[in-house]
Coordinates of C-alpha atoms in Angstrom, one line a residue:
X1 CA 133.8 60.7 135.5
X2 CA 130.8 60.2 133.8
X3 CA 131.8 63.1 130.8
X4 CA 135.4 60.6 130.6
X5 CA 133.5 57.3 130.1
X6 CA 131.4 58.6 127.4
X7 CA 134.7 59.9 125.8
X8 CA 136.4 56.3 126.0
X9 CA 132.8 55.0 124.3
X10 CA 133.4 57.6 121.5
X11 CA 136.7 56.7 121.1
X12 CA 136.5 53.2 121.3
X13 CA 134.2 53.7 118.4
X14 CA 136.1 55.7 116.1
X15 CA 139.0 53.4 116.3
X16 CA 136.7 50.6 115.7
X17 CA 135.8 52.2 112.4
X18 CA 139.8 52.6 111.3
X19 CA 140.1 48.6 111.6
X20 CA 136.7 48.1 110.1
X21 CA 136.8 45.8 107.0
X22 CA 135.2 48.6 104.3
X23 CA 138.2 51.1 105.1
X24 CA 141.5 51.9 105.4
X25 CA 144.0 53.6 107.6
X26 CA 146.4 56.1 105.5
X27 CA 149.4 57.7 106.7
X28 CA 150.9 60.9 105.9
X29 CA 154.4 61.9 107.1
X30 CA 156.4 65.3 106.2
X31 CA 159.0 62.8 105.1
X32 CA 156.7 60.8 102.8
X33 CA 156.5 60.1 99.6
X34 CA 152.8 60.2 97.2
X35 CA 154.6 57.1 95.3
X36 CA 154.2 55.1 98.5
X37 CA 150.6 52.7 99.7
X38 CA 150.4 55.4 102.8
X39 CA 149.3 52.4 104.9
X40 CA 152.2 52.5 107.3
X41 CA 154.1 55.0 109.0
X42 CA 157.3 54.1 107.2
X43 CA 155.1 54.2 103.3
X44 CA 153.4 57.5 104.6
X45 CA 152.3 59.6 101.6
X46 CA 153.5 63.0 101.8
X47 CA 150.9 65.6 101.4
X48 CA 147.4 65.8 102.4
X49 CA 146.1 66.9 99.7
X50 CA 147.1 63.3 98.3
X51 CA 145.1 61.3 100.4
X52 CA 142.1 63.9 100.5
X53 CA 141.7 62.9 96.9
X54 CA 141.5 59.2 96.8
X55 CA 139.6 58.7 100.5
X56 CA 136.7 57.4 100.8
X57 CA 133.5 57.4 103.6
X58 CA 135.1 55.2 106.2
X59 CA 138.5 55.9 105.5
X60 CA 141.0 57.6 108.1
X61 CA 144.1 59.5 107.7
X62 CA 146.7 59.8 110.7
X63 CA 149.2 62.5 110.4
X64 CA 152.9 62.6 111.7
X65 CA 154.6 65.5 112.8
X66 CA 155.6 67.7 110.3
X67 CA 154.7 71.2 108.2
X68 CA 152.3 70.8 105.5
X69 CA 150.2 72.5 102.9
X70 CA 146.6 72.4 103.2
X71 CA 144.1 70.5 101.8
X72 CA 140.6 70.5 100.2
X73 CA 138.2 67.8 100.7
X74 CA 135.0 67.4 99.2
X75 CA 133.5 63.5 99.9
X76 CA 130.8 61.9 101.9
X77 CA 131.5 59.9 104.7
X78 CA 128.7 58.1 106.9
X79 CA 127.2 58.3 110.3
X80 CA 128.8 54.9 110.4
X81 CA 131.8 55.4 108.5
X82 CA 132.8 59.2 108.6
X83 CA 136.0 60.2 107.0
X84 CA 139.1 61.1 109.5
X85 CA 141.7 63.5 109.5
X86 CA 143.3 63.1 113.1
X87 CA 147.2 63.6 114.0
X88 CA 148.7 61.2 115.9
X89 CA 151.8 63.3 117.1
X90 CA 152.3 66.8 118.5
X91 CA 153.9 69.5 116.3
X92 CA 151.1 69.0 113.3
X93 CA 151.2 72.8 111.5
X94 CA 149.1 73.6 108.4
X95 CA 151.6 76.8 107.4
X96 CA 150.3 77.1 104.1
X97 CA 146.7 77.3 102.1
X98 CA 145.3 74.8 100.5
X99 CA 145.7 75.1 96.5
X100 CA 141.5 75.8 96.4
X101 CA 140.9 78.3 98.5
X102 CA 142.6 81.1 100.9
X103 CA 141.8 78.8 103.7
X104 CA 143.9 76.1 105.6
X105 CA 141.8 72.7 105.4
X106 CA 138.9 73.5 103.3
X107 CA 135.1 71.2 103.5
X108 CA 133.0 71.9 101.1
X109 CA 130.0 70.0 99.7
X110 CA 130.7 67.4 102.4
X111 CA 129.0 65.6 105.1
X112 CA 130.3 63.2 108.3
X113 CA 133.6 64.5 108.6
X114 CA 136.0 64.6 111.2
X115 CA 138.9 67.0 111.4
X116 CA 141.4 66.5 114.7
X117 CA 144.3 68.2 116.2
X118 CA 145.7 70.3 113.7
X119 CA 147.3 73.2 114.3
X120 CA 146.3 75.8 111.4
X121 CA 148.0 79.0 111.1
X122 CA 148.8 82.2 108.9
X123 CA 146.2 81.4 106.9
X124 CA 144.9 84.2 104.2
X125 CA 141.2 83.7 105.4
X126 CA 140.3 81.1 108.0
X127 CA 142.2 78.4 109.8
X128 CA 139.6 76.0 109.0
X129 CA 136.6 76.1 106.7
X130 CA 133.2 74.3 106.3
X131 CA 130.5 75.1 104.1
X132 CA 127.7 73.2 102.3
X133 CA 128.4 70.4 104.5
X134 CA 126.3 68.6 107.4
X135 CA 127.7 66.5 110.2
X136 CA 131.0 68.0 110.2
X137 CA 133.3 67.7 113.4
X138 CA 136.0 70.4 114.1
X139 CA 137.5 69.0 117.8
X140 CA 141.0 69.5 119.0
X141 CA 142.6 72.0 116.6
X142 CA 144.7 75.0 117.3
X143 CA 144.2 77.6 115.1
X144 CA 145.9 80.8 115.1
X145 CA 147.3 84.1 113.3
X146 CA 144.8 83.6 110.5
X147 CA 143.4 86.7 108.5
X148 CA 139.7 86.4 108.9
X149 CA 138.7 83.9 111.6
X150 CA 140.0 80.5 113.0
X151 CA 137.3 78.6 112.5
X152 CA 134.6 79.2 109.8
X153 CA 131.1 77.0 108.4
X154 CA 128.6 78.4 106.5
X155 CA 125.2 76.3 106.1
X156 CA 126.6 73.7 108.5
X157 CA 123.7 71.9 110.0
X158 CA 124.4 69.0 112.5
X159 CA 127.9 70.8 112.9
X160 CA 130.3 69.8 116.6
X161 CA 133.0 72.7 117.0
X162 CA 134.8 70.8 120.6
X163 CA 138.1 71.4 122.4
X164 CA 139.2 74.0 120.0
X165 CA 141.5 76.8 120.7
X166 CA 141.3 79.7 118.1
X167 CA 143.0 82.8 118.5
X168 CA 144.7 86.1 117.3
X169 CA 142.4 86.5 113.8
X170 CA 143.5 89.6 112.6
X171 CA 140.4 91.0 111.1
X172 CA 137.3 89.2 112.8
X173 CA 136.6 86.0 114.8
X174 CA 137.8 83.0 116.4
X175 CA 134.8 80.8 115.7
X176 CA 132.2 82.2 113.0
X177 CA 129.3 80.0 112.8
X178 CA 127.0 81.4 109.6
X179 CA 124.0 80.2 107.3
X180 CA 121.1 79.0 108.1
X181 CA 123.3 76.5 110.2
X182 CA 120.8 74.1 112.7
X183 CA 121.6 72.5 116.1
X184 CA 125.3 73.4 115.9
X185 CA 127.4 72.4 119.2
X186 CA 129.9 74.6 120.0
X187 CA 131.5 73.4 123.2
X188 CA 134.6 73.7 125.2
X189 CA 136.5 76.0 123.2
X190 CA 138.8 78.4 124.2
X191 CA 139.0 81.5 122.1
X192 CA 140.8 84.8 122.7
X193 CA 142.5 87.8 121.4
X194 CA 140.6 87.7 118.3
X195 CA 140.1 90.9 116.5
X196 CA 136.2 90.8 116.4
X197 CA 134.1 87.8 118.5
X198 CA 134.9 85.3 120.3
X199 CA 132.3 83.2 119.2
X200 CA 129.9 84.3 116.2
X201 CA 126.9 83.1 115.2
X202 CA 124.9 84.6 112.2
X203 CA 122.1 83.4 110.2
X204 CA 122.8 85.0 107.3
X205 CA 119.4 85.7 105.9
X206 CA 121.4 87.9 103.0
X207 CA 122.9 84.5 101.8
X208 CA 119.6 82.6 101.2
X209 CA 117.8 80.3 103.8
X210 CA 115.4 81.0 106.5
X211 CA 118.3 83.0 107.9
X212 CA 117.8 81.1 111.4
X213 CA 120.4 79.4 113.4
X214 CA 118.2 77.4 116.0
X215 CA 119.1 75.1 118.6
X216 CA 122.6 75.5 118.8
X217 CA 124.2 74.2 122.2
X218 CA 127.2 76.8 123.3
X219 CA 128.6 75.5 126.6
X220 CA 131.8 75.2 128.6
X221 CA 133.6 77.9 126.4
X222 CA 136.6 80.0 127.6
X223 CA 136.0 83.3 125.9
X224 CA 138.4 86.5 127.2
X225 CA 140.5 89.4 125.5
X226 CA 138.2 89.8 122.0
X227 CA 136.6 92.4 120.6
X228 CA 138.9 95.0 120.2
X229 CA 137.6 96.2 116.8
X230 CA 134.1 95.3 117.7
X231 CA 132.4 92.0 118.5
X232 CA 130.6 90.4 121.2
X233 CA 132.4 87.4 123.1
X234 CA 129.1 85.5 121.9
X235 CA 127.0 87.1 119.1
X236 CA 123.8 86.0 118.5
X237 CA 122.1 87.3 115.3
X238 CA 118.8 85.6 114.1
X239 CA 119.5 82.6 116.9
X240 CA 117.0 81.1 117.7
X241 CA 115.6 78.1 120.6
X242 CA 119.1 77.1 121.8
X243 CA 121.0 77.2 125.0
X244 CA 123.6 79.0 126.3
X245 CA 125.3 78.1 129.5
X246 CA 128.6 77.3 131.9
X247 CA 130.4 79.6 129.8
X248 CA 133.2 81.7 130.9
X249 CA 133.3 85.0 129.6
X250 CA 136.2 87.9 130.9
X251 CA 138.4 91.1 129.8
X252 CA 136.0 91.3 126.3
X253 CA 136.3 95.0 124.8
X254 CA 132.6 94.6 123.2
X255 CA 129.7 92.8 124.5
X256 CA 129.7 89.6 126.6
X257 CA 126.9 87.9 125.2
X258 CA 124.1 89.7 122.3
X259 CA 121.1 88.5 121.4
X260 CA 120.0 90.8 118.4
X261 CA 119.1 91.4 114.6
X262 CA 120.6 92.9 111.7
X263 CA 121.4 90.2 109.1
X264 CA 119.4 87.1 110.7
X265 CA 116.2 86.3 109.7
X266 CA 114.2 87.0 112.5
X267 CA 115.5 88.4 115.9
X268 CA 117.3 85.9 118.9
X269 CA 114.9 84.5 120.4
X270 CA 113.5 82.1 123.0
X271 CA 116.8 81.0 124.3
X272 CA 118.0 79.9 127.3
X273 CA 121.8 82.0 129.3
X274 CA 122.4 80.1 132.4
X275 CA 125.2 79.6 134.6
X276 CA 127.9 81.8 132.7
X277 CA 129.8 84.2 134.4
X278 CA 130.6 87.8 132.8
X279 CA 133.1 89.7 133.8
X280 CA 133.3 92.9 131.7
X281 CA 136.5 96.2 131.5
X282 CA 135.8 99.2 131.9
X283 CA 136.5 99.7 128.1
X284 CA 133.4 96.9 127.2
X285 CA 129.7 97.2 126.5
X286 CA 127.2 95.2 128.4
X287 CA 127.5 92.2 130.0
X288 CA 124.0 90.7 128.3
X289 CA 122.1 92.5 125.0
X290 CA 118.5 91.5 124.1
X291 CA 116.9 94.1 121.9
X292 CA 115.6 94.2 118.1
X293 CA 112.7 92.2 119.2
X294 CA 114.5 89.5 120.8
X295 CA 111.3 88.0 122.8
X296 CA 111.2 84.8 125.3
X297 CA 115.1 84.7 126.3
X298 CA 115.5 83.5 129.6
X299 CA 118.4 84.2 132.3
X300 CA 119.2 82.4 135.2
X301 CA 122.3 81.8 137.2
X302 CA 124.5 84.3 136.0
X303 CA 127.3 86.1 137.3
X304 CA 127.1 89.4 135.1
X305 CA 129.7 92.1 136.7
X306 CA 130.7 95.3 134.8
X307 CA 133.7 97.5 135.7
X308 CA 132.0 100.2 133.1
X309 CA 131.1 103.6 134.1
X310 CA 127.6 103.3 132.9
X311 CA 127.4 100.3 131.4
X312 CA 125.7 97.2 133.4
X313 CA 124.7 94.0 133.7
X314 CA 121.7 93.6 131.1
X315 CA 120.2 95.6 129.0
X316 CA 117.0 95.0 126.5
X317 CA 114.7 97.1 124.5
X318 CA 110.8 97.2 124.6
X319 CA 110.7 95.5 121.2
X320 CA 112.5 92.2 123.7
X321 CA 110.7 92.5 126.9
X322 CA 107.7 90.3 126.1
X323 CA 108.2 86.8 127.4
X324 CA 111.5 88.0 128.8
X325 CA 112.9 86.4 132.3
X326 CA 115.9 87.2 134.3
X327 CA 116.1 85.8 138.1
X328 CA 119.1 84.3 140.3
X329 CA 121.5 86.6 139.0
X330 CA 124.5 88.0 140.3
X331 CA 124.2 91.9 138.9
X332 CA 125.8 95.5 139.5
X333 CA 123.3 98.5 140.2
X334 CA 123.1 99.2 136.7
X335 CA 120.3 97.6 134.5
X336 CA 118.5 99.3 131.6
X337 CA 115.2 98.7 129.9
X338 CA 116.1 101.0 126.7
X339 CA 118.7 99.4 124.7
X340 CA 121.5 101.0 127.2
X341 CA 120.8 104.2 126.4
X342 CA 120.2 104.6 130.4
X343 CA 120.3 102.9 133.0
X344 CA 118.5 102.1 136.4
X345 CA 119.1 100.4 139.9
X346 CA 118.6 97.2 141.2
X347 CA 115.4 98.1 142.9
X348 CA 114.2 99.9 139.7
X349 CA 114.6 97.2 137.7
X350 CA 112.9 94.8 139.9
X351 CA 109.9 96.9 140.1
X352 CA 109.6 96.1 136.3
X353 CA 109.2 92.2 137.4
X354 CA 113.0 91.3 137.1
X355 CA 115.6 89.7 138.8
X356 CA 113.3 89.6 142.0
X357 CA 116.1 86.8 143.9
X358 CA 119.3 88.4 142.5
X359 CA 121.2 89.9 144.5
X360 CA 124.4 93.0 143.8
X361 CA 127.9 91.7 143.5
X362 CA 129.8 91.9 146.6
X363 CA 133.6 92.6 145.6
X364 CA 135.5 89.8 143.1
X365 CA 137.9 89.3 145.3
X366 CA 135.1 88.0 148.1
X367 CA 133.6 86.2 144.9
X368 CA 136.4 84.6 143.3
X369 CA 139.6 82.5 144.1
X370 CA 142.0 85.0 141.8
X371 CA 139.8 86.9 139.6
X372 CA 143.2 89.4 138.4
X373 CA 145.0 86.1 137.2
X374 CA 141.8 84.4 135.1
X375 CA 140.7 81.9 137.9
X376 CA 136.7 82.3 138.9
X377 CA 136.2 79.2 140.9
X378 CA 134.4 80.4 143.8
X379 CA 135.9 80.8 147.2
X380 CA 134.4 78.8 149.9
X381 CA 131.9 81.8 151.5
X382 CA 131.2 83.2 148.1
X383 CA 127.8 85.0 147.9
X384 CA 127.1 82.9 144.2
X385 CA 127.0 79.2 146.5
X386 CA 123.8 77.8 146.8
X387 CA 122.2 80.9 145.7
X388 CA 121.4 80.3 142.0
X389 CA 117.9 78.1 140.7
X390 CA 117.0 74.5 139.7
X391 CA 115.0 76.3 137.4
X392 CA 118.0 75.7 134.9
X393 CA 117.3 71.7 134.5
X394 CA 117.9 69.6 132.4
X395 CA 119.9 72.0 130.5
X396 CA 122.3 72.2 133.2
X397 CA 123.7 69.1 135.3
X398 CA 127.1 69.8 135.6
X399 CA 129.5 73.0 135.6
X400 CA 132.5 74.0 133.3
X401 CA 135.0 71.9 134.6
X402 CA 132.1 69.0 134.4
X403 CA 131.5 68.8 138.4
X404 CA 127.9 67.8 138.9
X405 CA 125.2 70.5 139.9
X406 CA 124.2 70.9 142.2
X407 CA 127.0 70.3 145.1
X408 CA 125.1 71.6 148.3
X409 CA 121.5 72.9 148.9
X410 CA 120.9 74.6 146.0
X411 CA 122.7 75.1 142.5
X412 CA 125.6 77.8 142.7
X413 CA 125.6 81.2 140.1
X414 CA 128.1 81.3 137.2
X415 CA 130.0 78.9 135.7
X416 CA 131.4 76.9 138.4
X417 CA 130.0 75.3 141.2
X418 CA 132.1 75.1 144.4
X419 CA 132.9 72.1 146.1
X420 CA 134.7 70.9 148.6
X421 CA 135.2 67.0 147.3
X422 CA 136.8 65.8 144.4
X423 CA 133.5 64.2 143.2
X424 CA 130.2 63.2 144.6
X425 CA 131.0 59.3 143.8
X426 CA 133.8 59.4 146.4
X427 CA 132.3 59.3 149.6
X428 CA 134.2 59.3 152.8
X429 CA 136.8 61.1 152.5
X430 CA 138.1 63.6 154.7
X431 CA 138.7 67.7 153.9
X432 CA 142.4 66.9 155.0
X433 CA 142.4 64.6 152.3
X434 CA 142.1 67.3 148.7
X435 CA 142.7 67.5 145.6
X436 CA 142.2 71.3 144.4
X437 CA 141.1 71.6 140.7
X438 CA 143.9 72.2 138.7
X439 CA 144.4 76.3 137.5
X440 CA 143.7 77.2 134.7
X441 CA 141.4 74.0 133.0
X442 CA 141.4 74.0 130.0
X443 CA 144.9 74.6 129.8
X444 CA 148.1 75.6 127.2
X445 CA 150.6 74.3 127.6
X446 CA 151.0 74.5 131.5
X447 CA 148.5 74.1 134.6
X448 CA 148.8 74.3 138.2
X449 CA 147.3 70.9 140.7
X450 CA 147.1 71.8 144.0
X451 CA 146.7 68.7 147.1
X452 CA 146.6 68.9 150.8
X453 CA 147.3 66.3 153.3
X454 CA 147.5 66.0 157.5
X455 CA 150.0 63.5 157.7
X456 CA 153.2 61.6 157.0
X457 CA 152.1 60.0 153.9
X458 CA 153.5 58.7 150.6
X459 CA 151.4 60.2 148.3
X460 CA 151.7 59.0 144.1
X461 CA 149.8 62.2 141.8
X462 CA 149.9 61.1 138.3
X463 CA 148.2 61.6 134.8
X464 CA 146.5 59.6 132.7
X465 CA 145.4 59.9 128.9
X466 CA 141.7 58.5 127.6
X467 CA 142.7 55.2 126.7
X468 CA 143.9 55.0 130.4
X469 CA 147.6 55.3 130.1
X470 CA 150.3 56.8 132.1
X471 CA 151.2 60.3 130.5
X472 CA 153.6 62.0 133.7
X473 CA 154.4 61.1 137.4
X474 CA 154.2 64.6 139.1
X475 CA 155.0 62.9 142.4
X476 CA 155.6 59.9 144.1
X477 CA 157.4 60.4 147.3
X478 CA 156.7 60.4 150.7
X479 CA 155.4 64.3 152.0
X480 CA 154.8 65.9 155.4
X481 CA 151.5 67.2 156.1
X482 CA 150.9 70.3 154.2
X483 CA 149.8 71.8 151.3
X484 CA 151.1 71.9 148.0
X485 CA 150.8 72.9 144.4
X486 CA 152.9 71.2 141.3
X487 CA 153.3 72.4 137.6
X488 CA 152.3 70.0 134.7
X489 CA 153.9 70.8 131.8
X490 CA 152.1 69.6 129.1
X491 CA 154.2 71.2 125.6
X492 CA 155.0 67.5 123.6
X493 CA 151.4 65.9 123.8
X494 CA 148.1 66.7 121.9
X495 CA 145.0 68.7 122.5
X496 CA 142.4 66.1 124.6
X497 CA 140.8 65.4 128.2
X498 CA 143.1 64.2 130.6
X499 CA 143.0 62.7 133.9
X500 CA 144.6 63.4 136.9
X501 CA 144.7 61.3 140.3
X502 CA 145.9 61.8 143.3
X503 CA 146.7 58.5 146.0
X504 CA 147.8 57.9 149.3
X505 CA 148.1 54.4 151.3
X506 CA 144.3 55.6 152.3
X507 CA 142.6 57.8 150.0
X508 CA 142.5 58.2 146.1
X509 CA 140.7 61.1 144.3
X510 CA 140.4 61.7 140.6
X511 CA 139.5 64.6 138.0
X512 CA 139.5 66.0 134.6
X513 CA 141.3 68.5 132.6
X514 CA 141.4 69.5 128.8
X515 CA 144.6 70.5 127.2
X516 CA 144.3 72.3 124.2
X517 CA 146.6 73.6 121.7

């Protein structure tokens, strides 16, 4: 509840800065007209590349649902009055490039802007581009089918990439994150069946710069299916000081997560993998890469599990083993200390100083609720529970679908932690009494919420938006003890966090999901 307040604060103050004295609110509608004011629905202008040329730093633009042409923006907001580009109903499709470049919505020479649920497709080169631009804010978008990449920013510093879904790039990535770019957030993104990586991150040093991306934050991303023509489902050349954790990672035909050099600056260094869980085919490369003299990276709580012949669970080079630290894994019997040209056991490994408290991974289907169908919550006896380290504070507090860590006696491995309540801040309430987390979170367009109750009861399981208000009843009639499951289906609203909750005449239980598009 804690991650949902901070997101009503956020939002709260955006919206404060649409009525704000200094700026306006603009419309744009498919239907519009550029003769019109744009400051109403009714007198929307009709293209954004209208309004992208007469805003100014405080000003916001809502867009109605419609097919557009891209646009091409290059003006300064403020940390106090950023510029907006957010749609206000579902069905928002950039179909065609902006007249500038090859790319969908195009930032360049920018700063403190805000892009917000577009969907972005069948674009010549990316979905969305940034470049030459600081304190830029990609959240919410859906972009898809685009040549090169969904999502790419090139000497981006300051940059938030949030509740994105990019997929099916037909040369390289979903998110490409390039150029000397500092303290970049990547977060909560779901990316798949992208031609190269999932998520990329480069510095560049070819294109000027120190060539160093350091302290980027990549957490809580969905990541499965890349890779086919190459591509780790996190690349990590010349990044440097930044953590990587609570991410999910599955059915990748390249790497899981590398930490290298070839075009950076300096190797990957000094960073911080926790709490992710790697599950690789037997058609994929390692779970975890540190080699070209990637010293000081540390990894704790991971699930790392290979279905390769010979390929493992980590493998580094003796350029990367100084300041190196693995511990509170979850491994297979396959490590290597040579750049994976071979590989070694367990017990070999740990005789090197490695991984002394990990432990061999006992069968998924002992590990996982339904690891053949995408869902790696943890079953309730799950070897990962209470085995992992607290060594991975502050960095990590809470798991990917934001319940707080740790829920028992000792933080769990990979990216989830198991619990049996709905939240730590509602006590007293009975295991009779559940709400299951809803399968799969995030979700597109459809999810699964599962409850179970021992009596008679009426029971009311609804969903809310941020703001608070009612989005769907899923039920509200009286029930028989039992268990059940209901489909929410979720096609006609916009990407964003929603909340569930679930109430009989004695109990009430609450939680999050993320819906994006």
């Amino acid at each position: 509840m804690k991650e949902y307040f901070r997101i009503l604060i956020m939002l709260a103050l955006i919206l404060n800065g649409f009525f704000s004295i200094n700026s306006t609110t603009y419309y744009v509608s498919e239907n519009g007209n550029n003769s019109n004011n744009g400051l109403t629905p009714e007198t929307a202008f009709e293209t954004l590349q209208y309004v992208a040329d007469i805003i100014t730093a405080g000003d916001s633009v809502l867009v109605l649902q419609g097919n557009y042409i891209g646009f091409d923006i290059r003006k300064n907001g403020s940390q106090n009055s950023p510029i907006v580009f957010k749609t206000i109903e579902s069905d928002v499709v950039i179909d065609e490039r902006n007249s500038v470049t090859p790319d969908g919505i195009n930032i360049e020479n920018a700063s403190w802007i805000i892009i917000d649920g577009f969907e972005v497709k069948d674009q010549p080169r990316a979905g969305i581009r940034a470049a030459v631009s600081d304190f830029i804010s990609i959240k919410n978008n859906y972009c898809h089918n685009n040549q090169r990449w969904g999502i790419f920013t090139g000497f981006t510093d300051d940059l938030t990439v949030e509740n994105n879904t990019c997929s099916y790039s037909i040369e390289e990535h979903g998110i490409y994150v390039s150029n000397s770019s500092d303290r970049p957030i990547i977060r909560n993104n779901h990316s798949f069946n992208n031609n190269g990586c999932g998520i990329h991150m480069n510095g560049d040093i070819s294109m000027g710069g120190d060539g160093i991306i350091s302290n980027a934050v990549v957490e809580g991303n969905i990541l499965h299916d890349n890779g086919l023509g190459g591509g780790s489902a996190i690349n990590m050349d010349g990044v440097q000081n930044s953590e990587i954790f609570n991410n999910l990672i599955y059915n990748n035909h390249a790497t899981g997560i590398a930490m290298y050099q070839i075009d950076g600056g300096d190797a990957s260094k000094n960073n911080k993998v926790y709490n992710n869980t790697i599950i690789q085919p037997a058609d994929g490369r390692w779970c975890i890469i540190s080699v070209d003299g990637s010293t000081g990276n540390t990894l704790y709580n991971n699930i790392l599990i290979n279905h390769h012949s010979f390929r493992g669970s980590i493998a580094i080079d003796a350029a990367s083993s100084n300041g190196f630290v693995s511990d509170y894994n979850i491994v297979v019997n396959r490590l290597s200390e040579d750049d994976g040209n071979s590989n070694m056991t367990l017990s070999q490994w740990q005789s090197l100083g490695y991984d002394l408290h990990s432990m061999i991974a006992d069968p998924e289907d002992q590990i996982f609720v339904d690891y053949t169908n995408g869902n790696f919550h943890l079953l309730q006896n799950a070897q990962a529970i209470d085995a992992g380290t607290n060594f991975v504070l502050p960095t990590v507090f809470e798991d990917l679908d934001n319940i707080p860590r740790p829920q028992g006696s000792g933080f769990d491995i990979g990216s989830y932690e198991f619990t049996n309540a709905t939240s730590v801040e509602e006590e007293n309430i009975p295991e009779s009494f559940k709400l299951f987390q809803n399968y799969p979170n995030p979700f597109n367009p459809s999810t699964n919420i599962g409850f179970r109750i021992t009596d008679f009861e009426f029971v009311s399981l609804k969903v809310y938006n941020v703001l608070g208000n009612e989005v769907a009843t899923l039920i509200e009639e009286e029930k028989p003890a039992g268990t059940y499951e209901v489909t929410w289906y979720a096609e006609n609203l916009p990407s964003g966090i929603y909340v569930y909750q679930l109430i009989t005449g004695k109990y009430l239980q609450t939680r999050k999901m993320i819906l994006l598009k």
